[in-house]
Amino acid sequence: MSRMCSQVLEEVHRSILGLLQHIASAEKVSSLLDVGCWDGSTTIEYAGVADGARAFGIEVFQGPAAQAAQRGVSVAVMDLERDRFPWPDQSMDLVVCNQVFEHLKNVWLPMSEIARVLRVGGHLLFSVPNLASLHNRALLALGQQPTSIRTFGPHVRGFTLGQVKELLGADGVFRIRRIAAVGFYPLSAKWARAFATLLPGAAHTSILWVQKVEHRSEWPWAAYAQVLQATKWTDDAGSRDSASQPLDSPLRGSLAACGHFPDTSDLVSRAP
């Protein structure tokens, strides 16, 4: 299983590089942000494919961040679930977020910050393991834990392809340009490519290329964080209002429930 996982991660890397190359061949990419850059080696490779774009990165661990800085990446050492990005609005041409969000409980703050720093017309390349992959479905049918969200593992969130599309497409901030799928356990890489293309919703990993179409002062992900926090408060107080009622679609429902949103920075930083 570990060998197949390594093959999938290599295929994900190649797919992201291919999308980067496609974007860079059509327009100038001057600034590139790698969310979760580790030691910067991949970040520098991304920047090279983007014709020498200036490389920025975010990393929570000091050691790898120092290595990334030595490689020439402008690194911010920060906690994605608590901290805001240190860059101005619309300062990035392209953001890569590869295999990161499955490690986060609070995805609302980093999603809002990615949208904030990306310029209108800029691109986001986003990938996460697919909770609804064929092998995960088989494991669940057998009463076993899915590999993408093990109890004794680093992942705390599971995403189906449909949920990723809803997350990134919330309220029309981003337009989906392309959906790619990688890996198809237990098939070899050769056969996996064909089946992942044919059945992306059952592949191991989902990769989405989305493009920002508008800039806002308030983001739908921050709105949902506010609804979550309001629900917690009303439940704790023993009362129930419209914010604490079940919502048919979390993102769409939260937008309808909240209307115009005040400053939600504190709510987002403490969202579950």
Coordinates of N, CA and C in Angstrom, one line a residue, residues 43-270:
T43 N 8.5 23.8 -4.1 CA 8.1 25.2 -4.4 C 9.0 25.8 -5.5
I44 N 10.3 25.5 -5.3 CA 11.3 26.0 -6.3 C 11.0 25.4 -7.7
E45 N 10.7 24.1 -7.7 CA 10.3 23.4 -8.9 C 9.1 24.1 -9.6
Y46 N 8.1 24.3 -8.8 CA 6.9 25.0 -9.3 C 7.3 26.4 -9.9
A47 N 8.1 27.1 -9.2 CA 8.5 28.5 -9.7 C 9.3 28.4 -11.0
G48 N 10.1 27.3 -11.1 CA 10.9 27.1 -12.3 C 10.0 26.8 -13.5
V49 N 9.0 26.0 -13.3 CA 8.0 25.7 -14.4 C 7.3 27.0 -14.8
A50 N 7.0 27.8 -13.8 CA 6.3 29.1 -14.1 C 7.2 30.2 -14.5
D51 N 8.3 29.8 -15.2 CA 9.3 30.7 -15.8 C 9.9 31.7 -14.8
G52 N 10.3 31.1 -13.7 CA 11.0 31.9 -12.7 C 10.2 32.8 -11.9
A53 N 9.0 32.5 -11.6 CA 8.1 33.3 -10.7 C 8.8 33.4 -9.3
R54 N 8.5 34.5 -8.7 CA 9.0 34.7 -7.3 C 8.2 33.7 -6.4
A55 N 9.0 33.0 -5.6 CA 8.4 31.9 -4.8 C 8.1 32.3 -3.4
F56 N 6.9 32.1 -3.0 CA 6.5 32.3 -1.6 C 5.9 31.0 -1.0
G57 N 6.1 30.9 0.3 CA 5.6 29.7 0.9 C 5.1 29.9 2.3
I58 N 4.2 28.9 2.8 CA 3.7 28.9 4.1 C 4.1 27.6 4.7
E59 N 4.7 27.6 5.9 CA 5.1 26.3 6.6 C 4.9 26.5 8.1
V60 N 4.4 25.5 8.8 CA 4.2 25.6 10.2 C 5.4 25.2 11.0
F61 N 6.3 24.3 10.4 CA 7.5 23.8 11.1 C 8.7 24.6 10.8
Q62 N 9.4 25.0 11.9 CA 10.6 25.9 11.8 C 11.7 25.3 10.9
G63 N 12.0 24.0 11.2 CA 13.2 23.4 10.5 C 13.0 23.4 9.0
P64 N 11.9 22.8 8.4 CA 11.7 22.8 7.0 C 11.6 24.2 6.4
A65 N 11.0 25.1 7.2 CA 10.8 26.5 6.7 C 12.2 27.2 6.5
A66 N 13.1 26.9 7.4 CA 14.5 27.4 7.3 C 15.2 26.9 6.0
Q67 N 15.0 25.6 5.7 CA 15.5 25.0 4.5 C 14.9 25.6 3.3
A68 N 13.6 25.9 3.3 CA 12.9 26.5 2.2 C 13.5 27.9 2.0
A69 N 13.8 28.7 3.1 CA 14.3 30.0 2.9 C 15.7 30.0 2.3
Q70 N 16.5 28.9 2.7 CA 17.8 28.8 2.1 C 17.8 28.5 0.6
R71 N 16.7 27.9 0.2 CA 16.5 27.6 -1.3 C 16.0 28.8 -2.0
G72 N 15.6 29.9 -1.3 CA 15.2 31.1 -2.0 C 13.7 31.3 -1.9
V73 N 13.0 30.6 -1.1 CA 11.6 30.8 -0.9 C 11.3 31.8 0.2
S74 N 10.5 32.8 -0.1 CA 10.1 33.8 0.9 C 9.0 33.1 1.8
V75 N 9.4 32.6 3.0 CA 8.6 31.8 3.8 C 7.9 32.5 5.0
A76 N 6.7 32.3 5.2 CA 6.0 32.7 6.4 C 5.8 31.5 7.3
V77 N 6.3 31.5 8.5 CA 6.1 30.4 9.4 C 4.9 30.7 10.2
M78 N 3.8 30.0 10.0 CA 2.5 30.3 10.6 C 1.6 29.1 10.7
D79 N 0.6 29.2 11.5 CA -0.4 28.2 11.7 C -1.6 28.6 10.8
L80 N -1.9 27.8 9.8 CA -3.0 28.0 8.9 C -4.3 28.2 9.5
E81 N -4.5 27.5 10.6 CA -5.8 27.5 11.3 C -6.0 28.7 12.2
R82 N -5.0 29.5 12.4 CA -5.1 30.6 13.4 C -4.6 31.9 12.8
D83 N -3.7 31.9 11.9 CA -3.0 33.1 11.4 C -3.5 33.5 10.0
R84 N -3.4 34.9 9.8 CA -3.7 35.4 8.5 C -2.4 35.5 7.7
F85 N -2.6 35.4 6.4 CA -1.4 35.4 5.5 C -0.8 36.9 5.6
P86 N 0.5 37.0 5.6 CA 1.2 38.3 5.7 C 1.3 39.1 4.4
W87 N 0.5 38.8 3.4 CA 0.7 39.4 2.1 C -0.6 40.2 1.8
P88 N -0.4 41.3 1.0 CA -1.6 42.2 0.7 C -2.6 41.5 -0.2
D89 N -3.8 42.1 -0.2 CA -4.8 41.6 -1.1 C -4.3 41.5 -2.6
Q90 N -4.7 40.5 -3.3 CA -4.5 40.3 -4.7 C -3.0 40.4 -5.1
S91 N -2.1 39.9 -4.2 CA -0.7 40.0 -4.5 C -0.1 38.8 -5.1
M92 N -0.9 37.7 -5.3 CA -0.3 36.5 -5.9 C -1.0 36.1 -7.2
D93 N -0.2 35.7 -8.1 CA -0.8 35.2 -9.4 C -1.3 33.8 -9.4
L94 N -0.6 33.0 -8.6 CA -1.0 31.6 -8.5 C -0.7 31.0 -7.2
V95 N -1.6 30.2 -6.7 CA -1.5 29.5 -5.4 C -1.6 28.0 -5.6
V96 N -0.7 27.3 -5.0 CA -0.7 25.8 -5.0 C -1.0 25.4 -3.5
C97 N -2.0 24.5 -3.4 CA -2.3 23.9 -2.1 C -2.5 22.4 -2.3
N98 N -1.4 21.7 -2.1 CA -1.4 20.3 -2.4 C -1.3 19.4 -1.2
Q99 N -2.4 18.6 -0.9 CA -2.4 17.7 0.2 C -2.2 18.4 1.5
V100 N -3.0 19.4 1.8 CA -2.9 20.2 3.0 C -4.2 20.2 3.8
F101 N -5.4 20.5 3.1 CA -6.6 20.7 3.8 C -7.1 19.5 4.6
E102 N -6.7 18.3 4.2 CA -7.1 17.1 5.0 C -6.5 17.1 6.4
H103 N -5.5 17.9 6.6 CA -4.8 18.0 7.9 C -5.4 19.1 8.8
L104 N -6.4 19.8 8.3 CA -6.9 21.0 9.0 C -8.3 20.8 9.5
K105 N -8.6 21.3 10.8 CA -10.0 21.3 11.2 C -10.6 22.6 10.7
N106 N -9.9 23.7 10.9 CA -10.4 25.0 10.4 C -9.9 25.3 9.0
V107 N -10.8 24.9 8.0 CA -10.4 25.2 6.6 C -10.9 26.5 6.2
W108 N -11.8 27.2 7.0 CA -12.5 28.4 6.5 C -11.5 29.6 6.5
L109 N -10.6 29.7 7.5 CA -9.7 30.8 7.5 C -8.7 30.7 6.3
P110 N -8.0 29.6 6.2 CA -7.1 29.5 5.0 C -7.7 29.6 3.7
M111 N -9.0 29.1 3.5 CA -9.7 29.3 2.3 C -10.0 30.7 2.0
S112 N -10.4 31.5 3.0 CA -10.6 32.9 2.9 C -9.4 33.7 2.6
E113 N -8.3 33.3 3.2 CA -7.0 34.0 3.0 C -6.4 33.7 1.6
I114 N -6.6 32.4 1.1 CA -6.2 32.1 -0.3 C -6.9 33.0 -1.3
A115 N -8.2 33.1 -1.1 CA -9.0 34.0 -1.9 C -8.6 35.4 -1.8
R116 N -8.3 35.9 -0.7 CA -7.9 37.3 -0.5 C -6.6 37.6 -1.2
V117 N -5.6 36.8 -1.1 CA -4.3 37.2 -1.6 C -4.1 36.9 -3.1
L118 N -5.0 36.1 -3.6 CA -5.0 35.8 -5.1 C -5.6 36.9 -5.9
R119 N -5.0 37.3 -6.9 CA -5.6 38.4 -7.7 C -6.8 37.9 -8.5
V120 N -7.6 38.8 -8.9 CA -8.7 38.4 -9.8 C -8.1 37.9 -11.2
G121 N -8.5 36.8 -11.6 CA -7.9 36.1 -12.8 C -6.8 35.2 -12.4
G122 N -6.4 35.2 -11.2 CA -5.3 34.3 -10.7 C -5.8 32.9 -10.5
H123 N -4.9 32.0 -10.3 CA -5.2 30.5 -10.4 C -4.9 29.8 -9.1
L124 N -5.7 28.9 -8.7 CA -5.5 28.0 -7.5 C -5.5 26.6 -8.0
L125 N -4.4 25.9 -7.7 CA -4.3 24.4 -7.9 C -4.4 23.7 -6.5
F126 N -5.4 22.9 -6.4 CA -5.8 22.4 -5.1 C -6.0 20.9 -5.2
S127 N -5.4 20.2 -4.2 CA -5.6 18.7 -4.2 C -5.8 18.2 -2.8
V128 N -6.6 17.2 -2.7 CA -6.8 16.4 -1.4 C -7.1 15.0 -1.8
P129 N -6.9 14.0 -0.8 CA -7.3 12.7 -1.1 C -8.8 12.6 -1.1
N130 N -9.3 11.6 -1.9 CA -10.7 11.4 -2.1 C -11.3 10.4 -1.1
L131 N -12.2 10.9 -0.2 CA -12.8 10.0 0.8 C -13.6 8.9 0.1
A132 N -14.2 9.3 -1.1 CA -15.1 8.3 -1.8 C -14.4 7.5 -2.9
S133 N -13.1 7.4 -2.7 CA -12.3 6.5 -3.7 C -12.8 5.1 -3.6
L134 N -12.6 4.4 -4.7 CA -13.1 3.0 -4.7 C -12.6 2.1 -3.6
H135 N -11.3 2.3 -3.2 CA -10.8 1.4 -2.2 C -11.4 1.8 -0.8
N136 N -11.6 3.1 -0.6 CA -12.3 3.6 0.6 C -13.7 3.1 0.8
R137 N -14.4 3.1 -0.3 CA -15.8 2.5 -0.3 C -15.8 1.0 0.0
A138 N -14.8 0.3 -0.6 CA -14.7 -1.1 -0.3 C -14.4 -1.4 1.2
L139 N -13.5 -0.6 1.7 CA -13.1 -0.7 3.1 C -14.3 -0.5 4.0
L140 N -15.0 0.6 3.8 CA -16.2 0.9 4.6 C -17.3 -0.2 4.5
A141 N -17.4 -0.8 3.3 CA -18.4 -1.9 3.1 C -18.0 -3.1 3.9
L142 N -16.7 -3.2 4.2 CA -16.2 -4.3 5.0 C -16.0 -4.0 6.5
G143 N -16.5 -2.8 6.8 CA -16.5 -2.4 8.2 C -15.1 -1.9 8.6
Q144 N -14.3 -1.4 7.7 CA -12.9 -1.0 8.0 C -12.8 0.5 7.8
Q145 N -11.8 1.1 8.4 CA -11.6 2.6 8.3 C -11.0 3.0 7.0
P146 N -11.5 4.0 6.3 CA -10.9 4.5 5.1 C -9.5 4.9 5.3
T147 N -8.6 4.7 4.3 CA -7.2 5.0 4.5 C -7.0 6.5 4.5
S148 N -7.9 7.3 3.9 CA -7.7 8.8 3.8 C -8.0 9.5 5.1
I149 N -8.6 8.8 6.1 CA -8.9 9.4 7.4 C -8.9 8.4 8.5
R150 N -7.7 7.9 8.7 CA -7.5 6.9 9.8 C -7.6 7.5 11.1
T151 N -8.0 6.8 12.1 CA -8.0 7.2 13.5 C -6.6 7.5 13.9
F152 N -5.6 6.6 13.7 CA -4.2 6.8 14.0 C -3.5 7.3 12.7
G153 N -3.8 8.5 12.4 CA -3.2 9.1 11.2 C -3.2 10.6 11.2
P154 N -2.6 11.3 10.3 CA -2.5 12.7 10.3 C -3.7 13.5 9.8
H155 N -4.6 12.8 9.1 CA -5.8 13.5 8.5 C -6.9 13.6 9.4
V156 N -7.5 14.8 9.5 CA -8.6 15.1 10.4 C -9.9 15.5 9.6
R157 N -9.8 15.6 8.3 CA -11.0 15.8 7.4 C -11.0 14.9 6.2
G158 N -12.1 14.6 5.8 CA -12.3 13.8 4.6 C -13.1 14.6 3.5
F159 N -12.7 14.5 2.3 CA -13.3 15.2 1.2 C -13.7 14.3 0.0
T160 N -14.9 14.3 -0.4 CA -15.3 13.7 -1.6 C -15.1 14.7 -2.7
L161 N -15.0 14.3 -4.0 CA -14.9 15.2 -5.1 C -16.0 16.2 -5.1
G162 N -17.2 15.8 -4.8 CA -18.3 16.7 -4.8 C -18.2 17.8 -3.7
Q163 N -17.7 17.4 -2.6 CA -17.5 18.4 -1.5 C -16.4 19.4 -1.8
V164 N -15.4 18.9 -2.5 CA -14.3 19.8 -2.9 C -14.8 20.9 -3.9
K165 N -15.6 20.4 -4.8 CA -16.2 21.3 -5.8 C -17.1 22.3 -5.1
E166 N -17.8 21.9 -4.1 CA -18.7 22.8 -3.4 C -17.9 23.8 -2.5
L167 N -16.8 23.3 -1.9 CA -16.0 24.2 -1.1 C -15.3 25.3 -2.0
L168 N -14.7 24.9 -3.1 CA -14.0 25.9 -3.9 C -15.0 26.7 -4.7
G169 N -16.1 26.2 -5.0 CA -17.1 27.0 -5.8 C -18.1 27.8 -5.1
A170 N -17.9 27.9 -3.7 CA -18.8 28.6 -2.9 C -19.1 30.0 -3.4
D171 N -20.3 30.3 -3.6 CA -20.8 31.6 -4.0 C -20.1 32.3 -5.2
G172 N -19.6 31.5 -6.0 CA -19.0 32.0 -7.3 C -17.8 32.8 -7.2
V173 N -17.0 32.7 -6.1 CA -15.7 33.4 -6.0 C -14.7 32.8 -7.0
F174 N -14.7 31.5 -7.2 CA -13.9 30.8 -8.1 C -14.7 30.1 -9.2
R175 N -14.1 30.0 -10.4 CA -14.7 29.2 -11.4 C -13.8 28.0 -11.7
I176 N -14.4 26.9 -11.7 CA -13.7 25.6 -11.9 C -13.3 25.5 -13.4
R177 N -12.0 25.4 -13.6 CA -11.4 25.3 -15.0 C -11.2 23.9 -15.4
R178 N -10.7 23.1 -14.4 CA -10.4 21.7 -14.8 C -10.4 20.8 -13.5
I179 N -10.9 19.6 -13.7 CA -10.9 18.6 -12.6 C -10.0 17.4 -13.1
A180 N -9.0 17.1 -12.3 CA -8.2 15.9 -12.6 C -8.3 14.9 -11.5
A181 N -8.1 13.7 -11.8 CA -8.1 12.6 -10.7 C -6.9 11.7 -10.9
V182 N -6.3 11.3 -9.8 CA -5.1 10.5 -9.9 C -5.2 9.3 -9.0
G183 N -4.7 8.2 -9.4 CA -4.7 7.0 -8.6 C -6.0 6.2 -8.6
F184 N -5.9 4.9 -8.6 CA -7.1 4.1 -8.6 C -6.7 2.7 -8.0
Y185 N -6.7 2.7 -6.7 CA -6.3 1.4 -6.0 C -7.3 0.3 -6.4
P186 N -6.8 -0.9 -6.6 CA -5.5 -1.4 -6.4 C -4.7 -1.5 -7.7
L187 N -5.1 -0.7 -8.7 CA -4.5 -0.8 -10.1 C -3.2 -0.2 -10.1
S188 N -2.3 -0.7 -11.0 CA -1.0 -0.1 -11.3 C -1.2 1.3 -11.9
A189 N -0.1 2.1 -11.9 CA -0.2 3.4 -12.4 C -0.7 3.5 -13.9
K190 N -0.3 2.5 -14.7 CA -0.7 2.5 -16.1 C -2.2 2.4 -16.3
W191 N -2.8 1.5 -15.6 CA -4.2 1.3 -15.6 C -5.0 2.3 -14.8
A192 N -4.4 2.8 -13.7 CA -5.0 3.8 -12.9 C -5.4 5.0 -13.6
R193 N -4.5 5.5 -14.5 CA -4.7 6.7 -15.2 C -6.0 6.7 -16.0
A194 N -6.2 5.5 -16.7 CA -7.4 5.4 -17.5 C -8.7 5.4 -16.7
F195 N -8.7 4.6 -15.6 CA -9.8 4.5 -14.7 C -10.1 5.8 -14.0
A196 N -9.0 6.5 -13.5 CA -9.2 7.8 -12.8 C -9.8 8.8 -13.7
T197 N -9.5 8.8 -15.0 CA -10.1 9.7 -16.0 C -11.5 9.4 -16.2
L198 N -11.8 8.1 -16.3 CA -13.2 7.6 -16.6 C -14.1 7.8 -15.4
L199 N -13.6 7.6 -14.2 CA -14.4 7.6 -12.9 C -13.6 8.5 -11.9
P200 N -13.6 9.8 -12.1 CA -12.8 10.7 -11.2 C -13.4 10.7 -9.8
G201 N -14.7 10.5 -9.6 CA -15.2 10.4 -8.3 C -14.8 9.2 -7.4
A202 N -14.2 8.2 -8.1 CA -13.8 7.0 -7.4 C -12.3 6.9 -7.4
A203 N -11.5 7.9 -7.8 CA -10.1 7.9 -7.8 C -9.5 8.2 -6.5
H204 N -8.2 8.0 -6.3 CA -7.6 8.2 -5.0 C -7.5 9.7 -4.6
T205 N -7.1 10.5 -5.5 CA -6.9 12.0 -5.2 C -7.6 12.9 -6.2
S206 N -8.2 13.9 -5.7 CA -8.8 14.9 -6.6 C -7.9 16.2 -6.7
I207 N -7.8 16.6 -7.9 CA -7.0 17.9 -8.2 C -7.9 18.8 -9.0
L208 N -8.1 20.0 -8.4 CA -8.9 21.0 -9.1 C -8.1 22.3 -9.4
W209 N -8.3 22.7 -10.7 CA -7.7 24.0 -11.1 C -8.9 25.0 -11.1
V210 N -8.9 26.0 -10.3 CA -9.9 27.0 -10.3 C -9.3 28.4 -10.5
Q211 N -10.1 29.3 -11.0 CA -9.7 30.7 -11.3 C -10.6 31.6 -10.6
K212 N -9.9 32.6 -9.9 CA -10.7 33.6 -9.2 C -11.3 34.6 -10.1
V213 N -12.6 34.8 -9.9 CA -13.4 35.7 -10.9 C -13.8 37.0 -10.2
E214 N -13.7 37.1 -8.9 CA -14.1 38.4 -8.3 C -13.4 38.5 -6.9
H215 N -13.2 39.8 -6.5 CA -12.6 40.1 -5.2 C -13.7 40.7 -4.3
R216 N -13.6 40.3 -3.0 CA -14.6 40.8 -2.1 C -14.0 41.3 -0.8
S217 N -14.7 42.0 0.0 CA -14.3 42.3 1.3 C -14.7 41.3 2.3
E218 N -15.7 40.4 2.0 CA -16.1 39.4 2.8 C -16.3 38.1 2.0
W219 N -15.9 37.0 2.6 CA -15.9 35.7 1.9 C -16.9 34.7 2.4
P220 N -17.4 33.8 1.6 CA -18.4 32.9 2.0 C -17.9 31.9 3.1
W221 N -16.6 31.6 3.0 CA -16.1 30.6 4.0 C -16.0 31.3 5.4
A222 N -15.7 32.6 5.5 CA -15.8 33.3 6.7 C -17.2 33.3 7.3
A223 N -18.2 33.4 6.3 CA -19.6 33.4 6.7 C -20.0 32.1 7.4
Y224 N -19.5 31.0 6.8 CA -19.8 29.7 7.4 C -19.2 29.5 8.7
A225 N -18.0 30.1 8.9 CA -17.3 30.0 10.2 C -18.2 30.7 11.2
Q226 N -18.8 31.9 10.8 CA -19.6 32.6 11.7 C -20.8 31.8 12.1
V227 N -21.4 31.1 11.2 CA -22.6 30.3 11.5 C -22.3 29.2 12.4
L228 N -21.2 28.6 12.2 CA -20.7 27.5 13.1 C -20.6 28.0 14.5
Q229 N -19.9 29.1 14.7 CA -19.7 29.7 16.0 C -21.0 30.1 16.6
A230 N -21.9 30.7 15.8 CA -23.2 31.2 16.4 C -24.0 30.0 16.8
T231 N -23.9 28.9 16.1 CA -24.6 27.7 16.5 C -24.1 27.2 17.8
K232 N -22.8 27.2 18.0 CA -22.3 26.7 19.3 C -22.7 27.6 20.4
W233 N -22.7 28.9 20.2 CA -23.1 29.8 21.3 C -24.6 29.6 21.6
T234 N -25.5 29.5 20.6 CA -26.9 29.4 21.0 C -27.2 28.1 21.6
D235 N -26.5 27.0 21.2 CA -26.7 25.7 21.8 C -26.3 25.7 23.3
D236 N -25.1 26.4 23.5 CA -24.6 26.4 24.9 C -25.5 27.2 25.8
A237 N -26.2 28.2 25.2 CA -27.1 29.1 26.0 C -28.4 28.4 26.2
G238 N -28.7 27.3 25.5 CA -30.0 26.6 25.7 C -31.1 27.2 24.8
S239 N -30.7 28.1 23.9 CA -31.7 28.7 23.0 C -31.4 28.3 21.6
R240 N -32.4 28.4 20.7 CA -32.2 28.1 19.3 C -32.8 29.2 18.5
D241 N -32.0 29.7 17.5 CA -32.5 30.7 16.6 C -32.2 30.2 15.2
S242 N -32.4 31.0 14.2 CA -32.3 30.6 12.8 C -30.9 30.1 12.5
A243 N -29.9 30.7 13.2 CA -28.5 30.3 12.9 C -28.1 28.9 13.3
S244 N -28.9 28.4 14.3 CA -28.6 27.1 14.8 C -29.5 26.0 14.2
Q245 N -30.3 26.3 13.2 CA -31.2 25.3 12.6 C -30.3 24.5 11.6
P246 N -30.7 23.2 11.3 CA -30.0 22.4 10.3 C -30.1 23.1 9.0
L247 N -29.0 23.1 8.2 CA -28.9 23.7 6.9 C -28.8 22.6 5.8
D248 N -29.6 22.7 4.7 CA -29.6 21.7 3.7 C -28.2 21.7 3.0
S249 N -27.7 22.8 2.7 CA -26.3 22.9 2.2 C -25.5 23.9 3.0
P250 N -24.5 23.5 3.7 CA -23.8 24.3 4.7 C -23.4 25.7 4.1
L251 N -22.7 25.7 3.0 CA -22.2 27.0 2.5 C -23.4 27.8 1.9
R252 N -24.3 27.3 1.2 CA -25.4 28.1 0.6 C -26.3 28.5 1.8
G253 N -26.5 27.6 2.7 CA -27.4 27.9 3.8 C -26.9 29.0 4.7
S254 N -25.6 29.0 4.9 CA -25.0 30.0 5.8 C -25.1 31.4 5.2
L255 N -24.9 31.4 3.9 CA -25.0 32.7 3.2 C -26.4 33.3 3.3
A256 N -27.4 32.4 3.1 CA -28.8 32.9 3.2 C -29.1 33.3 4.7
A257 N -28.5 32.6 5.6 CA -28.9 32.9 7.0 C -28.3 34.2 7.5
C258 N -27.1 34.5 7.0 CA -26.3 35.6 7.6 C -26.6 36.9 7.0
G259 N -26.9 36.9 5.7 CA -27.1 38.2 5.0 C -25.8 39.0 4.9
H260 N -25.8 40.2 5.4 CA -24.6 41.0 5.4 C -23.8 40.7 6.7
F261 N -22.5 40.4 6.5 CA -21.7 39.9 7.6 C -20.8 41.0 8.1
P262 N -20.7 41.1 9.4 CA -19.7 42.0 10.1 C -18.3 41.4 10.0
D263 N -17.4 42.1 10.6 CA -16.0 41.6 10.7 C -16.0 40.2 11.4
T264 N -15.6 39.2 10.7 CA -15.6 37.8 11.2 C -14.2 37.3 11.6
S265 N -13.2 38.2 11.7 CA -11.9 37.7 11.8 C -11.7 36.9 13.1
D266 N -12.3 37.3 14.2 CA -12.1 36.6 15.4 C -12.9 35.2 15.4
L267 N -14.1 35.3 14.7 CA -14.8 34.0 14.6 C -14.1 33.0 13.8
V268 N -13.5 33.5 12.7 CA -12.8 32.6 11.8 C -11.6 31.9 12.5
S269 N -10.9 32.7 13.3 CA -9.7 32.2 13.9 C -10.0 31.1 14.9
R270 N -11.3 31.1 15.4 CA -11.7 30.2 16.4 C -12.7 29.1 15.9

